[in-house]
Short mmCIF file of C-alpha atoms in Angstrom, two decimals:
data_model
loop_
_atom_site.label_atom_id
_atom_site.label_comp_id
_atom_site.label_asym_id
_atom_site.label_seq_id
_atom_site.Cartn_x
_atom_site.Cartn_y
_atom_site.Cartn_z
CA MET E 1 0.15 -0.02 -0.12
CA ALA E 2 1.16 3.60 -0.85
CA PRO E 3 2.54 5.41 2.40
CA HIS E 4 0.94 8.56 1.89
CA ARG E 5 -2.07 7.61 0.54
CA SER E 6 -5.03 10.37 0.04
CA HIS E 7 -7.51 10.35 3.12
CA ALA E 8 -10.25 12.06 1.42
CA LYS E 9 -13.57 10.25 1.86
CA ALA E 10 -15.47 9.54 -1.38
CA TRP E 11 -19.13 8.15 -2.20
CA TYR E 12 -19.49 5.20 -4.17
CA GLY E 13 -21.93 6.44 -6.43
CA HIS E 14 -24.59 9.53 -6.18
CA GLY E 15 -24.32 9.32 -2.35
CA LEU E 16 -26.78 10.88 0.16
CA PRO E 17 -27.17 14.12 -1.99
CA TYR E 18 -29.30 15.70 1.04
CA ILE E 19 -26.25 15.32 3.51
CA ALA E 20 -24.57 18.42 3.94
CA LYS E 21 -20.65 17.91 3.55
CA LYS E 22 -19.15 17.17 6.95
CA ARG E 23 -15.49 16.59 7.54
CA LEU E 24 -15.16 12.89 8.34
CA PRO E 25 -11.97 12.78 10.04
CA GLY E 26 -12.58 8.98 11.01
CA HIS E 27 -11.38 6.04 9.16
CA LEU E 28 -14.00 3.11 7.91
CA ILE E 29 -12.26 -0.35 7.70
CA ALA E 30 -14.35 -2.89 6.11
CA ILE E 31 -13.26 -6.61 6.68
CA GLU E 32 -14.52 -8.83 3.78
CA GLY E 33 -14.65 -12.85 3.57
CA THR E 34 -16.85 -15.37 2.83
CA ASP E 35 -18.94 -17.03 5.64
CA GLY E 36 -17.30 -19.18 8.40
CA VAL E 37 -13.70 -17.60 7.33
CA GLY E 38 -13.33 -15.99 10.90
CA ARG E 39 -14.44 -12.11 10.37
CA SER E 40 -15.98 -11.85 13.83
CA ALA E 41 -13.11 -13.72 15.71
CA GLN E 42 -10.45 -11.10 14.30
CA ILE E 43 -12.63 -7.85 14.46
CA GLU E 44 -12.91 -8.87 18.42
CA LEU E 45 -9.14 -9.09 18.50
CA LEU E 46 -8.75 -5.88 16.54
CA ARG E 47 -11.11 -3.50 18.84
CA PRO E 48 -9.17 -3.94 22.23
CA TRP E 49 -5.60 -3.36 20.25
CA LEU E 50 -6.90 -0.37 18.63
CA GLU E 51 -8.52 1.23 21.92
CA LEU E 52 -5.16 0.31 23.71
CA GLU E 53 -3.48 2.69 20.75
CA GLY E 54 -5.77 5.16 21.58
CA TYR E 55 -8.52 4.89 19.30
CA ALA E 56 -12.20 5.16 19.61
CA VAL E 57 -13.75 2.19 17.54
CA SER E 58 -17.34 1.60 16.37
CA ASN E 59 -18.40 -1.72 14.77
CA THR E 60 -21.29 -2.38 12.29
CA GLY E 61 -21.97 -5.47 10.88
CA TRP E 62 -24.09 -6.86 7.82
CA THR E 63 -28.08 -7.05 8.64
CA ARG E 64 -27.46 -5.64 12.18
CA SER E 65 -29.67 -2.51 11.82
CA PRO E 66 -32.07 -1.99 14.24
CA LEU E 67 -34.58 -1.10 11.44
CA LEU E 68 -34.34 -4.18 9.56
CA SER E 69 -32.45 -7.15 11.37
CA GLU E 70 -36.07 -8.60 12.56
CA THR E 71 -37.25 -8.24 8.86
CA ILE E 72 -34.58 -9.78 7.71
CA ASN E 73 -34.48 -12.63 9.94
CA GLU E 74 -38.28 -13.13 9.26
CA ALA E 75 -37.81 -13.18 5.76
CA LYS E 76 -34.67 -15.62 5.66
CA ALA E 77 -37.01 -18.25 7.69
CA GLY E 78 -39.95 -17.93 4.92
CA HIS E 79 -37.38 -18.76 2.20
CA GLN E 80 -39.47 -17.01 0.01
CA LEU E 81 -37.79 -13.88 -1.71
CA THR E 82 -35.82 -12.88 -4.99
CA VAL E 83 -32.68 -11.80 -5.16
CA THR E 84 -33.75 -8.55 -6.22
CA THR E 85 -35.80 -8.35 -3.27
CA PHE E 86 -33.21 -9.46 -0.79
CA SER E 87 -30.51 -7.03 -2.24
CA LEU E 88 -32.94 -4.28 -1.49
CA LEU E 89 -33.45 -5.48 2.05
CA TYR E 90 -29.44 -5.60 2.34
CA ALA E 91 -29.47 -2.41 0.85
CA ALA E 92 -31.82 -0.83 3.48
CA ASP E 93 -29.90 -2.40 6.54
CA PHE E 94 -26.83 -0.92 5.18
CA ALA E 95 -28.27 2.40 4.64
CA ASP E 96 -29.70 2.50 8.00
CA ARG E 97 -26.41 1.73 9.31
CA LEU E 98 -24.47 4.15 7.36
CA GLU E 99 -26.39 7.30 8.03
CA HIS E 100 -27.00 6.17 11.91
CA GLU E 101 -23.81 4.39 12.51
CA ILE E 102 -21.00 4.68 9.94
CA LEU E 103 -21.12 8.66 9.58
CA PRO E 104 -21.60 9.75 12.63
CA ALA E 105 -18.79 7.75 14.31
CA LEU E 106 -16.64 8.75 11.33
CA GLN E 107 -17.54 12.47 11.96
CA ALA E 108 -16.66 11.84 15.50
CA GLY E 109 -13.16 10.66 14.59
CA PHE E 110 -14.11 7.01 15.20
CA ILE E 111 -12.55 4.05 13.49
CA VAL E 112 -15.07 2.27 12.16
CA ILE E 113 -14.90 -1.68 11.27
CA ALA E 114 -17.60 -2.79 9.15
CA ASP E 115 -18.08 -6.58 9.22
CA ARG E 116 -18.81 -6.88 5.74
CA TYR E 117 -19.25 -4.18 3.17
CA MET E 118 -21.08 -3.83 0.03
CA TYR E 119 -18.65 -5.82 -1.77
CA THR E 120 -20.59 -9.04 -0.02
CA ALA E 121 -23.49 -7.81 -2.03
CA PHE E 122 -21.75 -7.78 -5.26
CA ALA E 123 -20.24 -10.89 -4.30
CA ARG E 124 -23.45 -12.80 -3.63
CA ASN E 125 -25.30 -11.24 -6.21
CA SER E 126 -23.19 -12.23 -9.13
CA VAL E 127 -23.22 -15.90 -7.86
CA MET E 128 -26.91 -15.57 -7.60
CA GLY E 129 -27.64 -14.02 -11.11
CA ALA E 130 -28.69 -10.75 -10.28
CA ASP E 131 -27.53 -7.84 -13.00
CA PRO E 132 -24.24 -6.71 -11.24
CA ASP E 133 -24.59 -3.16 -12.94
CA TRP E 134 -27.95 -2.85 -10.80
CA THR E 135 -26.59 -4.25 -7.75
CA ARG E 136 -23.66 -1.57 -7.88
CA GLU E 137 -26.37 1.49 -8.78
CA VAL E 138 -28.16 0.68 -5.83
CA PHE E 139 -25.02 0.96 -3.22
CA GLY E 140 -24.42 3.97 -5.11
CA MET E 141 -25.19 5.58 -1.75
CA ALA E 142 -22.56 3.91 0.04
CA LEU E 143 -18.96 5.40 1.46
CA VAL E 144 -15.96 3.90 -0.21
CA PRO E 145 -14.13 2.67 2.86
CA ASP E 146 -10.42 3.68 3.28
CA LEU E 147 -8.93 0.28 3.98
CA VAL E 148 -10.68 -3.16 2.93
CA LEU E 149 -9.05 -6.27 4.62
CA TYR E 150 -10.07 -9.40 2.44
CA LEU E 151 -9.82 -12.45 4.53
CA ASP E 152 -8.70 -15.19 1.86
CA ILE E 153 -9.40 -18.70 1.68
CA ASP E 154 -9.96 -21.89 -0.39
CA VAL E 155 -13.09 -24.02 -0.17
CA GLU E 156 -11.32 -26.99 1.11
CA SER E 157 -9.48 -25.31 3.86
CA LEU E 158 -13.03 -23.72 4.82
CA ILE E 159 -15.25 -27.11 4.69
CA PRO E 160 -13.56 -28.44 8.06
CA ARG E 161 -13.83 -24.95 9.56
CA VAL E 162 -17.53 -24.35 9.17
CA ILE E 163 -17.97 -28.02 10.08
CA MET E 164 -16.26 -27.81 13.33
CA GLY E 165 -17.86 -24.23 13.76
CA LYS E 166 -21.66 -23.66 13.56
CA GLY E 167 -22.39 -26.56 10.78
CA MET E 168 -23.48 -25.95 7.43
CA ASP E 169 -26.52 -23.53 7.27
CA TYR E 170 -29.02 -23.71 4.63
CA TRP E 171 -28.40 -20.09 3.20
CA GLU E 172 -24.16 -20.41 3.52
CA SER E 173 -24.61 -23.69 1.47
CA GLY E 174 -26.78 -21.86 -1.22
CA MET E 175 -29.55 -24.46 -1.14
CA HIS E 176 -31.80 -21.61 -1.88
CA LEU E 177 -29.67 -21.64 -5.54
CA ALA E 178 -30.83 -25.74 -5.96
CA LEU E 179 -27.50 -26.38 -7.29
CA GLY E 180 -28.19 -29.86 -5.58
CA THR E 181 -30.24 -31.65 -2.99
CA ASP E 182 -26.97 -32.40 -0.86
CA LEU E 183 -25.98 -29.86 1.62
CA PHE E 184 -22.39 -30.54 1.26
CA ASP E 185 -22.31 -30.56 -2.12
CA SER E 186 -24.01 -27.51 -2.66
CA PHE E 187 -21.89 -25.78 -0.18
CA GLU E 188 -18.88 -26.53 -1.62
CA ARG E 189 -20.27 -24.97 -4.93
CA TYR E 190 -21.84 -22.24 -3.98
CA GLN E 191 -18.79 -21.21 -1.66
CA SER E 192 -16.21 -21.49 -4.33
CA ARG E 193 -18.11 -19.76 -6.53
CA LEU E 194 -18.29 -16.79 -4.00
CA ILE E 195 -14.90 -17.32 -3.11
CA ASP E 196 -13.96 -16.71 -7.07
CA GLU E 197 -15.79 -13.62 -7.24
CA TYR E 198 -14.60 -12.27 -4.03
CA ARG E 199 -11.21 -12.84 -5.49
CA ARG E 200 -12.21 -10.88 -8.72
CA LEU E 201 -13.88 -7.95 -6.48
CA SER E 202 -10.38 -8.07 -4.57
CA SER E 203 -8.17 -7.17 -7.59
CA GLU E 204 -11.25 -4.80 -8.87
CA PHE E 205 -11.43 -2.82 -5.91
CA GLY E 206 -7.63 -3.07 -4.79
CA PHE E 207 -8.62 -4.87 -1.08
CA VAL E 208 -5.54 -5.78 1.23
CA SER E 209 -5.91 -9.68 1.04
CA VAL E 210 -4.66 -11.77 3.77
CA ASP E 211 -4.40 -15.41 3.92
CA ALA E 212 -6.92 -16.84 6.18
CA ARG E 213 -5.91 -20.00 6.47
CA LEU E 214 -3.20 -18.76 9.13
CA PRO E 215 -3.69 -19.44 12.88
CA ILE E 216 -5.93 -17.26 14.41
CA GLU E 217 -3.02 -15.04 16.28
CA GLU E 218 -0.74 -14.76 13.12
CA LEU E 219 -3.70 -13.54 11.08
CA GLN E 220 -4.53 -11.06 13.78
CA GLY E 221 -0.86 -10.09 13.11
CA GLU E 222 -1.49 -9.60 9.66
CA LEU E 223 -4.28 -7.38 10.05
CA ARG E 224 -2.68 -5.01 12.85
CA LYS E 225 0.48 -4.82 10.68
CA HIS E 226 -1.88 -3.71 7.32
CA ILE E 227 -4.09 -1.26 9.57
CA ALA E 228 -1.24 0.04 11.07
CA GLU E 229 0.50 0.83 7.66
CA TYR E 230 -2.94 2.61 6.87
CA LEU E 231 -3.08 4.50 9.92
CA SER E 232 0.17 5.73 9.68
CA GLY E 233 -0.17 6.74 6.17
CA ALA E 234 -3.31 8.56 6.60
CA ASN E 235 -2.46 10.17 9.88
CA GLY E 236 1.50 10.81 9.13
CA LYS E 237 1.91 9.54 12.65
CA PRO E 238 4.07 7.02 13.97
CA ARG E 239 2.82 3.26 13.56
CA PRO E 240 1.08 2.03 16.28
CA GLU E 241 2.77 -1.17 17.88
CA SER E 242 0.95 -4.09 16.59
CA GLY E 243 2.19 -6.72 18.75
CA ASP E 244 0.36 -5.93 21.90
CA ASN E 245 -2.27 -7.60 23.97
CA GLY E 246 -1.22 -11.05 23.86
CA VAL E 247 -1.43 -11.70 20.41
CA SER E 248 1.91 -12.22 18.87
CA ARG E 249 2.67 -11.14 15.60
CA LYS E 250 4.90 -13.38 13.39
CA GLU E 251 6.00 -12.50 9.89
CA MET T 1 -50.99 -3.08 -16.24
CA ILE T 2 -52.55 -0.14 -15.47
CA CYS T 3 -51.78 2.32 -12.80
CA VAL T 4 -52.91 5.49 -11.00
CA GLU T 5 -50.88 8.38 -9.82
CA GLY T 6 -51.19 11.50 -7.82
CA ILE T 7 -50.43 13.01 -4.56
CA ASP T 8 -52.52 12.49 -1.44
CA GLY T 9 -56.11 13.46 -1.77
CA SER T 10 -56.18 13.40 -5.35
CA GLY T 11 -58.91 10.99 -5.47
CA LYS T 12 -56.84 8.26 -7.45
CA SER T 13 -57.76 5.46 -5.27
CA THR T 14 -61.70 6.18 -5.79
CA GLN T 15 -61.09 6.41 -9.53
CA LEU T 16 -59.35 2.92 -9.60
CA LEU T 17 -61.85 1.21 -7.45
CA LEU T 18 -64.82 2.53 -9.91
CA LEU T 19 -62.40 1.31 -12.62
CA GLU T 20 -62.17 -1.98 -11.28
CA ARG T 21 -66.00 -2.20 -10.68
CA TRP T 22 -66.57 -1.75 -14.41
CA LEU T 23 -63.79 -4.13 -15.66
CA ARG T 24 -65.19 -6.80 -13.43
CA ALA T 25 -68.65 -6.42 -14.49
CA ARG T 26 -67.46 -6.79 -18.03
CA GLY T 27 -65.66 -9.98 -17.13
CA TYR T 28 -62.35 -9.20 -17.29
CA PRO T 29 -59.72 -11.00 -15.09
CA VAL T 30 -58.54 -8.33 -12.61
CA HIS T 31 -55.87 -7.75 -10.02
CA PHE T 32 -55.42 -5.36 -7.62
CA THR T 33 -52.24 -4.26 -5.82
CA GLU T 34 -51.16 -1.46 -3.65
CA TRP T 35 -48.29 0.58 -2.71
CA ASN T 36 -46.66 -0.29 0.50
CA SER T 37 -48.76 -3.04 1.03
CA SER T 38 -46.72 -6.49 1.42
CA ARG T 39 -46.51 -7.94 4.61
CA LEU T 40 -42.81 -7.96 4.16
CA VAL T 41 -41.64 -4.69 5.41
CA ARG T 42 -44.53 -3.57 7.39
CA ARG T 43 -42.83 -4.06 10.64
CA SER T 44 -39.89 -2.29 9.56
CA MET T 45 -41.87 0.36 8.34
CA GLN T 46 -44.21 0.74 11.26
CA ARG T 47 -41.21 0.66 13.62
CA GLY T 48 -39.33 3.13 11.28
CA LYS T 49 -42.31 5.34 11.33
CA LYS T 50 -43.11 5.33 14.77
CA LYS T 51 -39.36 5.98 15.70
CA ASN T 52 -38.69 8.51 13.53
CA LEU T 53 -35.75 6.41 11.95
CA LEU T 54 -36.49 6.63 8.60
CA THR T 55 -34.12 8.68 6.34
CA PRO T 56 -34.90 9.68 2.92
CA THR T 57 -32.82 6.59 1.65
CA THR T 58 -34.18 3.98 3.73
CA PHE T 59 -37.75 5.12 3.26
CA SER T 60 -37.02 4.97 -0.57
CA LEU T 61 -35.47 1.38 0.01
CA LEU T 62 -38.37 0.05 1.89
CA HIS T 63 -40.85 1.19 -0.33
CA ALA T 64 -38.56 -0.95 -2.93
CA VAL T 65 -38.47 -3.70 -1.02
CA ASP T 66 -42.16 -3.75 -0.75
CA PHE T 67 -42.37 -3.05 -4.34
CA ALA T 68 -39.87 -6.01 -5.56
CA ASP T 69 -41.91 -8.56 -3.25
CA ARG T 70 -45.12 -7.48 -5.03
CA LEU T 71 -43.57 -7.58 -8.27
CA THR T 72 -42.60 -10.92 -7.54
CA TYR T 73 -45.86 -12.20 -6.27
CA GLN T 74 -48.85 -9.74 -7.04
CA ILE T 75 -47.86 -8.52 -10.60
CA LEU T 76 -45.81 -10.53 -12.55
CA PRO T 77 -47.65 -13.90 -12.11
CA PRO T 78 -51.32 -12.19 -12.93
CA LEU T 79 -49.80 -10.58 -16.10
CA LYS T 80 -48.25 -13.97 -17.11
CA ALA T 81 -51.86 -15.37 -16.56
CA GLY T 82 -52.98 -12.73 -19.07
CA MET T 83 -55.07 -10.86 -16.29
CA ILE T 84 -55.22 -6.78 -15.97
CA VAL T 85 -53.32 -5.65 -13.03
CA LEU T 86 -54.54 -2.41 -11.40
CA ALA T 87 -51.64 -0.68 -9.46
CA ASP T 88 -52.86 2.03 -7.27
CA ARG T 89 -49.20 3.85 -7.14
CA TYR T 90 -46.40 2.61 -8.87
CA VAL T 91 -42.81 3.78 -9.44
CA TYR T 92 -43.75 7.24 -10.31
CA THR T 93 -44.59 7.57 -6.50
CA ALA T 94 -41.24 6.90 -5.71
CA PHE T 95 -39.61 8.87 -8.16
CA ALA T 96 -41.59 12.00 -7.38
CA ARG T 97 -41.89 11.40 -3.57
CA ASP T 98 -37.98 10.43 -2.68
CA VAL T 99 -36.74 12.68 -4.88
CA ALA T 100 -38.92 15.58 -3.26
CA ARG T 101 -37.04 14.06 -0.08
CA GLY T 102 -33.87 14.45 -1.45
CA VAL T 103 -32.67 11.42 -3.01
CA HIS T 104 -30.82 11.34 -6.07
CA PRO T 105 -33.33 11.09 -9.26
CA ASP T 106 -30.89 8.38 -10.92
CA TRP T 107 -30.50 6.71 -7.90
CA VAL T 108 -34.05 5.81 -7.29
CA ARG T 109 -34.60 5.31 -10.88
CA SER T 110 -31.95 2.66 -10.92
CA VAL T 111 -33.31 1.03 -7.75
CA TYR T 112 -36.61 0.37 -9.60
CA SER T 113 -34.92 -0.67 -12.70
CA PRO T 114 -36.41 -4.15 -12.31
CA ALA T 115 -39.94 -2.62 -12.59
CA LEU T 116 -42.14 -3.10 -15.96
CA ARG T 117 -43.57 -0.38 -17.43
CA PRO T 118 -47.14 0.14 -17.32
CA ASP T 119 -49.31 -0.21 -20.52
CA LEU T 120 -51.19 2.99 -18.66
CA THR T 121 -50.41 5.11 -16.08
CA LEU T 122 -53.51 7.96 -15.03
CA TYR T 123 -51.83 10.78 -13.57
CA PHE T 124 -54.49 12.81 -11.28
CA ARG T 125 -53.37 16.23 -11.49
CA VAL T 126 -55.02 18.19 -8.37
CA PRO T 127 -54.06 21.70 -6.77
CA ILE T 128 -52.88 21.31 -3.22
CA ASP T 129 -55.71 23.36 -1.54
CA ILE T 130 -58.11 20.65 -3.18
CA SER T 131 -56.33 17.82 -2.01
CA LEU T 132 -55.83 19.35 1.75
CA GLU T 133 -59.43 20.18 1.59
CA ARG T 134 -60.33 16.38 1.00
CA LEU T 135 -57.95 15.18 3.20
CA LEU T 136 -58.85 17.10 6.05
CA SER T 137 -62.48 16.46 5.46
CA GLY T 138 -62.16 12.78 5.68
CA ARG T 139 -60.13 12.81 9.31
CA ALA T 140 -58.74 15.50 11.42
CA LYS T 141 -55.35 15.18 10.92
CA LEU T 142 -52.69 14.70 8.37
CA LYS T 143 -50.31 11.82 8.73
CA TYR T 144 -46.74 12.64 9.45
CA HIS T 145 -44.93 11.35 6.43
CA GLU T 146 -47.62 12.28 4.04
CA ALA T 147 -47.44 16.05 5.30
CA GLY T 148 -43.54 15.32 4.70
CA MET T 149 -42.55 16.29 8.18
CA ASP T 150 -39.75 14.61 8.39
CA VAL T 151 -38.05 16.61 5.88
CA GLY T 152 -38.58 19.31 8.26
CA LEU T 153 -39.84 22.03 5.84
CA SER T 154 -42.23 23.18 8.47
CA ALA T 155 -43.38 22.56 12.07
CA ASP T 156 -46.92 22.72 10.95
CA PRO T 157 -48.53 19.92 9.70
CA VAL T 158 -50.80 21.88 6.97
CA GLU T 159 -47.91 24.24 5.68
CA SER T 160 -45.43 21.41 5.73
CA PHE T 161 -48.16 19.08 3.71
CA ARG T 162 -48.24 22.29 1.19
CA MET T 163 -44.77 22.98 1.04
CA PHE T 164 -43.79 19.15 0.59
CA GLN T 165 -46.41 18.13 -1.83
CA SER T 166 -45.70 21.60 -3.79
CA ARG T 167 -42.44 19.45 -4.69
CA VAL T 168 -43.96 16.51 -5.22
CA LEU T 169 -46.54 17.92 -7.70
CA GLU T 170 -43.76 19.65 -9.67
CA ILE T 171 -41.89 16.64 -9.99
CA TYR T 172 -45.18 14.63 -11.01
CA ASP T 173 -45.33 17.07 -13.68
CA GLN T 174 -42.11 16.53 -15.01
CA LEU T 175 -42.56 12.74 -15.10
CA THR T 176 -45.98 13.24 -17.05
CA THR T 177 -43.39 13.93 -20.08
CA GLU T 178 -40.79 11.73 -19.23
CA PHE T 179 -43.05 8.48 -18.80
CA GLY T 180 -46.05 9.45 -21.03
CA MET T 181 -48.29 9.61 -18.07
CA ARG T 182 -51.66 10.59 -19.07
CA PRO T 183 -53.17 13.52 -16.96
CA ILE T 184 -56.62 13.79 -15.66
CA ASP T 185 -58.12 16.61 -13.92
CA ALA T 186 -58.70 15.59 -10.76
CA THR T 187 -60.75 18.38 -9.97
CA ALA T 188 -63.82 17.47 -11.97
CA GLU T 189 -66.66 15.60 -10.72
CA ILE T 190 -66.12 12.03 -9.90
CA PRO T 191 -68.52 10.50 -12.65
CA ASN T 192 -66.87 12.86 -15.61
CA GLN T 193 -63.64 11.46 -14.33
CA GLN T 194 -64.51 7.99 -14.58
CA ARG T 195 -65.60 8.43 -17.71
CA VAL T 196 -62.28 9.79 -19.18
CA VAL T 197 -60.56 6.85 -17.25
CA ARG T 198 -62.83 4.16 -19.17
CA THR T 199 -62.35 5.61 -22.63
CA MET T 200 -58.44 5.65 -21.72
CA VAL T 201 -58.78 2.33 -20.87
CA GLN T 202 -60.84 1.13 -23.52
CA GLU T 203 -58.58 2.41 -25.83
CA ILE T 204 -55.55 0.01 -24.53
CA LEU T 205 -57.41 -2.82 -23.85
CA ARG T 206 -58.39 -3.23 -27.78
CA ASP T 207 -55.52 -5.30 -28.20
CA TYR T 208 -55.83 -7.06 -25.48
CA ASP T 209 -59.47 -7.97 -26.55
CA LEU T 210 -58.26 -9.06 -29.83
CA ASN T 211 -55.58 -11.42 -28.54
CA ARG T 212 -58.26 -12.66 -26.29
CA ALA T 213 -60.54 -13.82 -28.76
CA ASN T 214 -57.67 -15.39 -30.66
CA GLY T 215 -57.34 -17.67 -27.48
CA LYS T 216 -53.85 -16.02 -26.40
CA ASN T 217 -52.70 -14.11 -23.21
CA GLY T 218 -53.87 -10.64 -22.66
CA ALA T 219 -51.49 -7.96 -23.63
CA ALA T 220 -48.64 -8.60 -21.04
CA SER T 221 -46.18 -5.84 -20.53
CA GLN T 222 -42.73 -6.63 -21.75
CA PRO T 223 -39.47 -5.77 -19.64
CA ARG T 224 -38.06 -2.64 -20.33
#
């Protein structure tokens, strides 16, 4: 990454025209990666480290908006929506969090860590056969993150993790796509397509890709290294130490 | 696919009801669908309105979710079955109201691009004062969002309604040309308006009648 990267925030498309332009001194860091790759575990470890470094942190996560989370859960329980309807629900959830969580936190100078960002919708919609241009236009109200960390994994390494974790679920296995009647086969096919799409997006949007097959502490070290690099470039301040808080950093 | 548009209190729902009665009496298979009526987002919408959580963008997207759901279940299947779909408000409501709330006109058009273009859109044009009079005689208070109170133009609901709906009206007028909506003078007597409506509908039903006579499905719209 360029050491002196420009720190101006940009909208992805038309943005939110009714919002007065305000200074957004905070930092928006998105963590992307497929289901079960370990995003939330890593985010949990990032927060105390950043706070120890003196940064105030705000978390936001896909489908967690107060306005829509219940509706999305209900819709998933009903298994009855088309990809278009789902995309719009996710977009509404995203917009709610953007305006009520992300923007106010950035304005207050926080580091916002987003568990998934619009790229998740881009990846899923491509796999599900929605018009990719349409998805991107809908998310034109989004703010472009300052840094996107992509947790990359191959489907072979992902499978045992998911099985030993919370197990394969209907949606994460892409059963709604009717790729097959077998959960395992469907998971394998759906997730490899998703991962292919994430990797394509990674090069298109310049994600910082990290190897998610690494042990949890090493992966954390990698993430901290990239965040520290970004922050020093953005602030012109010395890099925070990334080996604190009991998590070792191996390079 | 026939839809009606117009600001609150323009009388469009009344006219659509009368049209539906007439079509049914003539033996047409009719399906009615209404803006913001799917169960899917009802709770989010109520919650958002009650707690005043909605922003112009989430307001717009929640209506888009409702629309997409109705497109799947209420609009496309009856059209494919050769029925006549009557829609009380359509995408032009979003193009007018959401833009009046401040979202980008191109963005809201993109959001609704999966929609079909209707065969006929009737636009019930009415001055603000008449719509206000109609609304206030029917019920004591204007609804918060109907009056555009969320936009913060005025603390007085009537004044806010006047300002917000004037914006909406102005945009509707522009949309009339852009999308070929058929304007109807909504200040005229109800039966006179209905006569105009039925004449316009009869016109577009000519092809539909022909297809039905030949045993084909009705003149279902093509995606644009």
